[in-house]
Amino acid sequence: MAGSIPHSFLITGCNRGIGLELVKQLLAKPHSPEQIFATCRSPGTHQSQELTNLSAKYSNLSVIKLETTDPASVAEAMKEVEKQLKGRGLNVLINNAGIISETTLETVDEKDLLNVYSTNVVGPMLVTKAFLPLLKKAAEENPQAHMNWTRAAVINMSSILGSIKLNAESFLRNPVLSYRCSKAALNMLTNCQAVGYKKDGILCTAIHPGWVQTDMGGPKASLTVGQSVNGILKVLCSLTENHNGILLDWEGKIIP
Ligand code: NDP
């Protein structure tokens, strides 16, 4: 991956799980990005202690407060990132923050569905919309370049559970109704962003990280967070215009 790492990244939900591991693996690259904006809801608290420790060690890491469902928080974060970029654009936005709830067709209610939708769909929509000027700026810095992550990209962390085509294979075993609906909507949001921002040179792709051992995935999951993120970064590095608007898994396989 040497020589092909984008200049800047912003990742949501970085205090634990996949977001934190993305930050760690990007920092460990021989050619680490010049600026990594690791965002979380509660910087400076015990919930984000690992991020605080990393930021003391790595000068290219900034920890920024960002509650993805709150427009005021998103706007504040955007202002701070814009300041720290000093006139440059933002190359890669990873909408990673997400939640799950264990609802079925019988137990789901309005509150649960709206709550999960808010974090998993409204959040990525608000964050992408707010950071769009910085993503456009990055794409304009390389107007002749093909669409790829070193130019400008939005990556939405989705799930195979949002695939309508594959739903019947796992729904009865693992209903998570609100989560499935929200990730299906996130896949549609990704495709709409891909079509809409193509003219701006911004690549938009959804990624399924696999079943991963995090607080969300649980200890029985098939992948360690390290394996998943190692795969995801290889996939992101290989993205081209052909991957605009689609859902890929952590190994680069297309999910219908
Ligand atoms: P975790 O539950 O381990 O971590 C979720 C992260 O999202 C936390 O940092 C959490 O912050 C943050 N977050 C949640 N809501 C918000 C919000 N409103 N604003 C800002 N941050 C928020 O999940 P994973 O790391 O496992 O999952 C990351 C992504 O990958 C999610 O989108 C998930 O749907 C997806 N995914 C995960 C799979 C798995 O097996 N683990 C499988 C398929 C997809 P806080 O600590 O403050 O709550």
mmCIF file of C-alpha atoms and ligand atoms in Angstrom:
data_model
loop_
_atom_site.group_PDB
_atom_site.id
_atom_site.type_symbol
_atom_site.label_atom_id
_atom_site.label_comp_id
_atom_site.label_asym_id
_atom_site.label_seq_id
_atom_site.Cartn_x
_atom_site.Cartn_y
_atom_site.Cartn_z
ATOM 1 C CA MET A 1 0.000 0.000 0.000
ATOM 2 C CA ALA A 2 3.108 2.220 0.117
ATOM 3 C CA GLY A 3 2.698 5.491 -1.743
ATOM 4 C CA SER A 4 -1.037 5.078 -2.148
ATOM 5 C CA ILE A 5 -2.272 6.214 1.254
ATOM 6 C CA PRO A 6 -4.582 9.228 1.144
ATOM 7 C CA HIS A 7 -3.469 12.422 2.851
ATOM 8 C CA SER A 8 -6.415 12.664 5.247
ATOM 9 C CA PHE A 9 -9.098 10.514 6.872
ATOM 10 C CA LEU A 10 -12.098 11.217 9.075
ATOM 11 C CA ILE A 11 -13.664 8.231 10.826
ATOM 12 C CA THR A 12 -16.761 8.224 13.045
ATOM 13 C CA GLY A 13 -17.197 6.052 16.157
ATOM 14 C CA CYS A 14 -13.471 5.602 16.885
ATOM 15 C CA ASN A 15 -13.377 4.994 20.633
ATOM 16 C CA ARG A 16 -13.882 1.226 20.297
ATOM 17 C CA GLY A 17 -14.462 -1.638 17.886
ATOM 18 C CA ILE A 18 -13.811 -1.353 14.159
ATOM 19 C CA GLY A 19 -13.370 2.442 14.254
ATOM 20 C CA LEU A 20 -10.581 2.252 16.840
ATOM 21 C CA GLU A 21 -8.838 -0.549 14.939
ATOM 22 C CA LEU A 22 -9.033 1.451 11.684
ATOM 23 C CA VAL A 23 -7.220 4.285 13.456
ATOM 24 C CA LYS A 24 -4.587 1.926 14.921
ATOM 25 C CA GLN A 25 -3.846 0.208 11.605
ATOM 26 C CA LEU A 26 -3.659 3.500 9.680
ATOM 27 C CA LEU A 27 -1.231 4.879 12.283
ATOM 28 C CA ALA A 28 0.911 1.733 12.005
ATOM 29 C CA LYS A 29 1.369 2.013 8.207
ATOM 30 C CA PRO A 30 4.923 2.783 7.081
ATOM 31 C CA HIS A 31 3.460 5.746 5.152
ATOM 32 C CA SER A 32 0.782 6.779 7.620
ATOM 33 C CA PRO A 33 -1.728 9.434 6.481
ATOM 34 C CA GLU A 34 -0.680 13.012 7.231
ATOM 35 C CA GLN A 35 -3.910 13.723 9.095
ATOM 36 C CA ILE A 36 -6.312 11.311 10.766
ATOM 37 C CA PHE A 37 -9.405 12.762 12.401
ATOM 38 C CA ALA A 38 -10.683 10.139 14.819
ATOM 39 C CA THR A 39 -14.099 11.192 16.028
ATOM 40 C CA CYS A 40 -16.084 9.947 19.009
ATOM 41 C CA ARG A 41 -18.948 11.139 21.181
ATOM 42 C CA SER A 42 -16.952 11.590 24.372
ATOM 43 C CA PRO A 43 -13.320 12.611 23.941
ATOM 44 C CA GLY A 44 -11.312 13.010 27.150
ATOM 45 C CA THR A 45 -13.365 10.453 29.122
ATOM 46 C CA HIS A 46 -12.524 6.894 30.146
ATOM 47 C CA GLN A 47 -14.572 5.654 27.158
ATOM 48 C CA SER A 48 -12.018 7.164 24.797
ATOM 49 C CA GLN A 49 -8.844 6.580 26.837
ATOM 50 C CA GLU A 50 -7.154 4.511 24.106
ATOM 51 C CA LEU A 51 -7.685 7.285 21.574
ATOM 52 C CA THR A 52 -6.305 9.863 24.013
ATOM 53 C CA ASN A 53 -3.189 7.720 24.540
ATOM 54 C CA LEU A 54 -2.717 7.320 20.779
ATOM 55 C CA SER A 55 -3.078 11.046 20.152
ATOM 56 C CA ALA A 56 -0.332 11.731 22.724
ATOM 57 C CA LYS A 57 1.968 9.430 20.735
ATOM 58 C CA TYR A 58 1.097 10.322 17.127
ATOM 59 C CA SER A 59 1.124 13.931 15.934
ATOM 60 C CA ASN A 60 -0.933 13.062 12.811
ATOM 61 C CA LEU A 61 -3.916 11.984 14.960
ATOM 62 C CA SER A 62 -6.574 14.459 16.110
ATOM 63 C CA VAL A 63 -9.418 13.361 18.329
ATOM 64 C CA ILE A 64 -12.589 15.309 17.545
ATOM 65 C CA LYS A 65 -15.959 15.287 19.301
ATOM 66 C CA LEU A 66 -18.753 14.120 17.015
ATOM 67 C CA GLU A 67 -22.218 12.804 17.840
ATOM 68 C CA THR A 68 -23.334 11.798 14.363
ATOM 69 C CA THR A 69 -27.068 12.260 14.919
ATOM 70 C CA ASP A 70 -26.747 15.845 16.209
ATOM 71 C CA PRO A 71 -26.519 18.487 13.445
ATOM 72 C CA ALA A 72 -24.902 21.015 15.828
ATOM 73 C CA SER A 73 -22.186 18.541 16.812
ATOM 74 C CA VAL A 74 -21.576 17.652 13.147
ATOM 75 C CA ALA A 75 -21.251 21.355 12.252
ATOM 76 C CA GLU A 76 -18.804 21.973 15.149
ATOM 77 C CA ALA A 77 -16.666 19.006 14.085
ATOM 78 C CA MET A 78 -16.655 20.196 10.470
ATOM 79 C CA LYS A 79 -15.429 23.669 11.555
ATOM 80 C CA GLU A 80 -12.607 22.171 13.623
ATOM 81 C CA VAL A 81 -11.508 19.752 10.883
ATOM 82 C CA GLU A 82 -11.606 22.516 8.259
ATOM 83 C CA LYS A 83 -9.357 24.623 10.496
ATOM 84 C CA GLN A 84 -6.881 21.796 11.017
ATOM 85 C CA LEU A 85 -6.776 20.947 7.291
ATOM 86 C CA LYS A 86 -5.522 24.508 6.626
ATOM 87 C CA GLY A 87 -7.064 24.911 3.196
ATOM 88 C CA ARG A 88 -6.661 21.322 2.032
ATOM 89 C CA GLY A 89 -9.519 18.934 1.318
ATOM 90 C CA LEU A 90 -10.544 15.758 3.130
ATOM 91 C CA ASN A 91 -9.771 12.602 1.129
ATOM 92 C CA VAL A 92 -11.611 9.835 2.966
ATOM 93 C CA LEU A 93 -14.712 9.935 5.165
ATOM 94 C CA ILE A 94 -15.571 6.637 6.858
ATOM 95 C CA ASN A 95 -19.082 6.591 8.321
ATOM 96 C CA ASN A 96 -18.426 3.778 10.780
ATOM 97 C CA ALA A 97 -20.557 4.664 13.851
ATOM 98 C CA GLY A 98 -23.530 2.364 14.170
ATOM 99 C CA ILE A 99 -25.846 0.606 16.627
ATOM 100 C CA ILE A 100 -27.837 -2.625 16.665
ATOM 101 C CA SER A 101 -30.908 -3.775 18.596
ATOM 102 C CA GLU A 102 -32.271 -7.270 19.011
ATOM 103 C CA THR A 103 -35.784 -6.703 17.665
ATOM 104 C CA THR A 104 -38.062 -9.127 15.815
ATOM 105 C CA LEU A 105 -41.249 -8.577 13.773
ATOM 106 C CA GLU A 106 -43.114 -9.143 17.057
ATOM 107 C CA THR A 107 -41.060 -6.977 19.418
ATOM 108 C CA VAL A 108 -40.131 -4.026 17.195
ATOM 109 C CA ASP A 109 -41.777 -0.700 17.948
ATOM 110 C CA GLU A 110 -41.679 2.803 16.532
ATOM 111 C CA LYS A 111 -39.124 4.039 19.052
ATOM 112 C CA ASP A 112 -36.621 1.265 18.345
ATOM 113 C CA LEU A 113 -36.927 1.482 14.563
ATOM 114 C CA LEU A 114 -36.504 5.266 14.575
ATOM 115 C CA ASN A 115 -33.592 5.144 17.020
ATOM 116 C CA VAL A 116 -31.610 2.635 14.961
ATOM 117 C CA TYR A 117 -32.481 4.461 11.734
ATOM 118 C CA SER A 118 -31.311 7.717 13.245
ATOM 119 C CA THR A 119 -27.801 6.434 14.032
ATOM 120 C CA ASN A 120 -27.327 4.123 11.050
ATOM 121 C CA VAL A 121 -28.856 6.264 8.299
ATOM 122 C CA VAL A 122 -29.492 9.847 9.441
ATOM 123 C CA GLY A 123 -25.975 10.041 10.960
ATOM 124 C CA PRO A 124 -24.090 9.066 7.763
ATOM 125 C CA MET A 125 -26.378 11.385 5.758
ATOM 126 C CA LEU A 126 -25.752 14.394 8.056
ATOM 127 C CA VAL A 127 -21.998 13.786 8.319
ATOM 128 C CA THR A 128 -21.494 13.304 4.572
ATOM 129 C CA LYS A 129 -23.569 16.377 3.759
ATOM 130 C CA ALA A 130 -21.591 18.520 6.193
ATOM 131 C CA PHE A 131 -18.165 17.332 5.024
ATOM 132 C CA LEU A 132 -19.053 17.424 1.318
ATOM 133 C CA PRO A 133 -17.297 20.774 0.679
ATOM 134 C CA LEU A 134 -14.048 19.321 2.078
ATOM 135 C CA LEU A 135 -14.432 16.109 0.050
ATOM 136 C CA LYS A 136 -15.090 18.169 -3.098
ATOM 137 C CA LYS A 137 -12.021 20.241 -2.355
ATOM 138 C CA ALA A 138 -9.899 17.076 -2.113
ATOM 139 C CA ALA A 139 -11.287 15.773 -5.411
ATOM 140 C CA GLU A 140 -10.517 19.125 -7.072
ATOM 141 C CA GLU A 141 -6.906 18.950 -5.890
ATOM 142 C CA ASN A 142 -6.424 16.065 -8.392
ATOM 143 C CA PRO A 143 -8.854 16.903 -11.201
ATOM 144 C CA GLN A 144 -7.289 14.467 -13.689
ATOM 145 C CA ALA A 145 -7.165 11.509 -11.281
ATOM 146 C CA HIS A 146 -9.474 8.500 -11.564
ATOM 147 C CA MET A 147 -11.989 7.945 -8.784
ATOM 148 C CA ASN A 148 -10.244 6.210 -5.874
ATOM 149 C CA TRP A 149 -9.590 6.704 -2.186
ATOM 150 C CA THR A 150 -6.482 8.845 -2.662
ATOM 151 C CA ARG A 151 -8.670 11.387 -4.476
ATOM 152 C CA ALA A 152 -11.926 11.488 -2.469
ATOM 153 C CA ALA A 153 -14.145 8.764 -1.041
ATOM 154 C CA VAL A 154 -17.103 8.208 1.270
ATOM 155 C CA ILE A 155 -17.133 4.750 2.866
ATOM 156 C CA ASN A 156 -20.308 3.693 4.651
ATOM 157 C CA MET A 157 -19.902 0.810 7.099
ATOM 158 C CA SER A 158 -22.908 -1.301 6.262
ATOM 159 C CA SER A 159 -23.789 -4.971 6.687
ATOM 160 C CA ILE A 160 -24.718 -8.068 4.732
ATOM 161 C CA LEU A 161 -27.872 -7.999 6.904
ATOM 162 C CA GLY A 162 -28.994 -5.002 4.810
ATOM 163 C CA SER A 163 -29.025 -7.089 1.607
ATOM 164 C CA ILE A 164 -32.635 -7.672 0.522
ATOM 165 C CA LYS A 165 -31.558 -10.450 -1.853
ATOM 166 C CA LEU A 166 -29.811 -12.436 0.905
ATOM 167 C CA ASN A 167 -32.357 -11.689 3.650
ATOM 168 C CA ALA A 168 -34.208 -15.026 3.572
ATOM 169 C CA GLU A 169 -30.948 -16.910 4.270
ATOM 170 C CA SER A 170 -30.560 -15.484 7.774
ATOM 171 C CA PHE A 171 -33.631 -13.498 8.861
ATOM 172 C CA LEU A 172 -35.342 -16.226 10.926
ATOM 173 C CA ARG A 173 -32.073 -17.152 12.666
ATOM 174 C CA ASN A 174 -31.038 -13.569 13.420
ATOM 175 C CA PRO A 175 -33.941 -11.153 12.886
ATOM 176 C CA VAL A 176 -32.468 -7.818 14.194
ATOM 177 C CA LEU A 177 -35.316 -6.185 12.312
ATOM 178 C CA SER A 178 -34.550 -2.499 12.862
ATOM 179 C CA TYR A 179 -30.866 -3.060 12.067
ATOM 180 C CA ARG A 180 -31.640 -4.867 8.784
ATOM 181 C CA CYS A 181 -34.025 -2.101 7.694
ATOM 182 C CA SER A 182 -31.496 0.599 8.604
ATOM 183 C CA LYS A 183 -28.605 -1.038 6.751
ATOM 184 C CA ALA A 184 -30.800 -1.608 3.660
ATOM 185 C CA ALA A 185 -31.529 2.135 3.794
ATOM 186 C CA LEU A 186 -27.818 2.878 4.240
ATOM 187 C CA ASN A 187 -27.082 0.818 1.117
ATOM 188 C CA MET A 188 -29.611 2.935 -0.787
ATOM 189 C CA LEU A 189 -28.108 6.125 0.663
ATOM 190 C CA THR A 190 -24.682 4.946 -0.542
ATOM 191 C CA ASN A 191 -26.002 4.348 -4.048
ATOM 192 C CA CYS A 192 -27.739 7.740 -4.137
ATOM 193 C CA GLN A 193 -24.520 9.440 -2.944
ATOM 194 C CA ALA A 194 -22.544 7.507 -5.578
ATOM 195 C CA VAL A 195 -24.810 8.657 -8.396
ATOM 196 C CA GLY A 196 -25.089 12.205 -7.063
ATOM 197 C CA TYR A 197 -21.409 12.839 -6.296
ATOM 198 C CA LYS A 198 -19.928 11.077 -9.339
ATOM 199 C CA LYS A 199 -19.688 14.388 -11.169
ATOM 200 C CA ASP A 200 -17.601 15.706 -8.249
ATOM 201 C CA GLY A 201 -15.145 12.805 -8.475
ATOM 202 C CA ILE A 202 -16.117 11.391 -5.060
ATOM 203 C CA LEU A 203 -16.270 7.605 -4.838
ATOM 204 C CA CYS A 204 -19.025 6.228 -2.547
ATOM 205 C CA THR A 205 -18.953 2.587 -1.472
ATOM 206 C CA ALA A 206 -20.550 0.522 1.303
ATOM 207 C CA ILE A 207 -18.486 -2.090 3.150
ATOM 208 C CA HIS A 208 -19.569 -5.157 5.135
ATOM 209 C CA PRO A 209 -16.780 -5.785 7.664
ATOM 210 C CA GLY A 210 -17.664 -9.468 8.207
ATOM 211 C CA TRP A 211 -18.867 -10.826 11.543
ATOM 212 C CA VAL A 212 -16.386 -9.187 13.884
ATOM 213 C CA GLN A 213 -15.443 -9.650 17.546
ATOM 214 C CA THR A 214 -16.462 -6.245 18.906
ATOM 215 C CA ASP A 215 -19.059 -5.163 21.463
ATOM 216 C CA MET A 216 -21.567 -5.339 18.604
ATOM 217 C CA GLY A 217 -20.401 -8.606 17.024
ATOM 218 C CA GLY A 218 -19.814 -10.411 20.332
ATOM 219 C CA PRO A 219 -17.018 -12.813 21.327
ATOM 220 C CA LYS A 220 -18.251 -15.704 19.128
ATOM 221 C CA ALA A 221 -17.858 -13.725 15.884
ATOM 222 C CA SER A 222 -15.724 -15.351 13.191
ATOM 223 C CA LEU A 223 -13.196 -12.526 12.690
ATOM 224 C CA THR A 224 -10.925 -10.629 15.032
ATOM 225 C CA VAL A 225 -11.178 -6.890 14.632
ATOM 226 C CA GLY A 226 -7.587 -6.920 13.355
ATOM 227 C CA GLN A 227 -8.386 -9.421 10.564
ATOM 228 C CA SER A 228 -11.470 -7.488 9.493
ATOM 229 C CA VAL A 229 -9.774 -4.096 9.383
ATOM 230 C CA ASN A 230 -6.689 -5.476 7.640
ATOM 231 C CA GLY A 231 -9.020 -6.806 4.923
ATOM 232 C CA ILE A 232 -11.088 -3.601 4.772
ATOM 233 C CA LEU A 233 -7.989 -1.425 4.238
ATOM 234 C CA LYS A 234 -6.806 -3.684 1.388
ATOM 235 C CA VAL A 235 -10.254 -3.414 -0.214
ATOM 236 C CA LEU A 236 -10.389 0.390 0.193
ATOM 237 C CA CYS A 237 -6.971 0.679 -1.411
ATOM 238 C CA SER A 238 -8.186 -1.222 -4.492
ATOM 239 C CA LEU A 239 -11.476 0.643 -5.037
ATOM 240 C CA THR A 240 -12.129 2.128 -8.485
ATOM 241 C CA GLU A 241 -15.062 3.713 -10.290
ATOM 242 C CA ASN A 242 -16.384 0.146 -10.804
ATOM 243 C CA HIS A 243 -17.112 -0.031 -7.078
ATOM 244 C CA ASN A 244 -19.069 3.227 -6.955
ATOM 245 C CA GLY A 245 -22.441 2.720 -5.231
ATOM 246 C CA ILE A 246 -22.106 -0.974 -4.380
ATOM 247 C CA LEU A 247 -21.699 -3.080 -1.221
ATOM 248 C CA LEU A 248 -18.476 -5.082 -0.854
ATOM 249 C CA ASP A 249 -17.372 -7.310 1.984
ATOM 250 C CA TRP A 250 -14.045 -7.099 3.863
ATOM 251 C CA GLU A 251 -12.477 -9.435 1.278
ATOM 252 C CA GLY A 252 -13.678 -7.428 -1.704
ATOM 253 C CA LYS A 253 -16.543 -9.754 -2.671
ATOM 254 C CA ILE A 254 -19.630 -8.021 -4.073
ATOM 255 C CA ILE A 255 -22.783 -8.453 -1.957
ATOM 256 C CA PRO A 256 -26.043 -8.196 -3.902
HETATM 257 P P1 NDP B 1 -19.279 -1.236 18.312
HETATM 258 O O1 NDP B 1 -20.597 -1.353 18.964
HETATM 259 O O2 NDP B 1 -18.133 -2.005 18.837
HETATM 260 O O3 NDP B 1 -18.853 0.320 18.216
HETATM 261 C C1 NDP B 1 -19.771 1.245 17.711
HETATM 262 C C2 NDP B 1 -19.117 2.603 17.662
HETATM 263 O O4 NDP B 1 -20.065 3.533 17.112
HETATM 264 C C3 NDP B 1 -18.719 3.136 19.047
HETATM 265 O O5 NDP B 1 -17.535 3.866 18.929
HETATM 266 C C4 NDP B 1 -19.890 4.047 19.384
HETATM 267 O O6 NDP B 1 -19.565 5.080 20.299
HETATM 268 C C5 NDP B 1 -20.162 4.638 18.018
HETATM 269 N N1 NDP B 1 -21.463 5.279 17.928
HETATM 270 C C6 NDP B 1 -22.683 4.722 18.065
HETATM 271 N N2 NDP B 1 -23.634 5.651 17.915
HETATM 272 C C7 NDP B 1 -23.002 6.831 17.677
HETATM 273 C C8 NDP B 1 -23.429 8.159 17.442
HETATM 274 N N3 NDP B 1 -24.725 8.480 17.407
HETATM 275 N N4 NDP B 1 -22.498 9.120 17.236
HETATM 276 C C9 NDP B 1 -21.184 8.821 17.262
HETATM 277 N N5 NDP B 1 -20.718 7.577 17.493
HETATM 278 C C10 NDP B 1 -21.614 6.601 17.697
HETATM 279 O O7 NDP B 1 -19.540 -1.619 16.762
HETATM 280 P P2 NDP B 1 -18.540 -2.188 15.649
HETATM 281 O O8 NDP B 1 -17.222 -1.551 15.778
HETATM 282 O O9 NDP B 1 -18.666 -3.643 15.639
HETATM 283 O O10 NDP B 1 -19.292 -1.660 14.331
HETATM 284 C C11 NDP B 1 -18.828 -0.583 13.534
HETATM 285 C C12 NDP B 1 -19.695 -0.549 12.275
HETATM 286 O O11 NDP B 1 -19.601 -1.801 11.586
HETATM 287 C C13 NDP B 1 -21.184 -0.339 12.563
HETATM 288 O O12 NDP B 1 -21.733 0.537 11.609
HETATM 289 C C14 NDP B 1 -21.774 -1.733 12.423
HETATM 290 O O13 NDP B 1 -23.130 -1.717 12.049
HETATM 291 C C15 NDP B 1 -20.889 -2.320 11.330
HETATM 292 N N6 NDP B 1 -20.887 -3.786 11.340
HETATM 293 C C16 NDP B 1 -20.351 -4.485 12.391
HETATM 294 C C17 NDP B 1 -20.375 -5.864 12.386
HETATM 295 C C18 NDP B 1 -19.793 -6.696 13.481
HETATM 296 O O14 NDP B 1 -19.861 -7.948 13.390
HETATM 297 N N7 NDP B 1 -19.188 -6.123 14.491
HETATM 298 C C19 NDP B 1 -20.986 -6.618 11.261
HETATM 299 C C20 NDP B 1 -21.500 -5.780 10.208
HETATM 300 C C21 NDP B 1 -21.447 -4.422 10.262
HETATM 301 P P3 NDP B 1 -19.944 4.989 21.890
HETATM 302 O O15 NDP B 1 -18.824 4.206 22.530
HETATM 303 O O16 NDP B 1 -19.986 6.422 22.302
HETATM 304 O O17 NDP B 1 -21.261 4.291 21.991
#
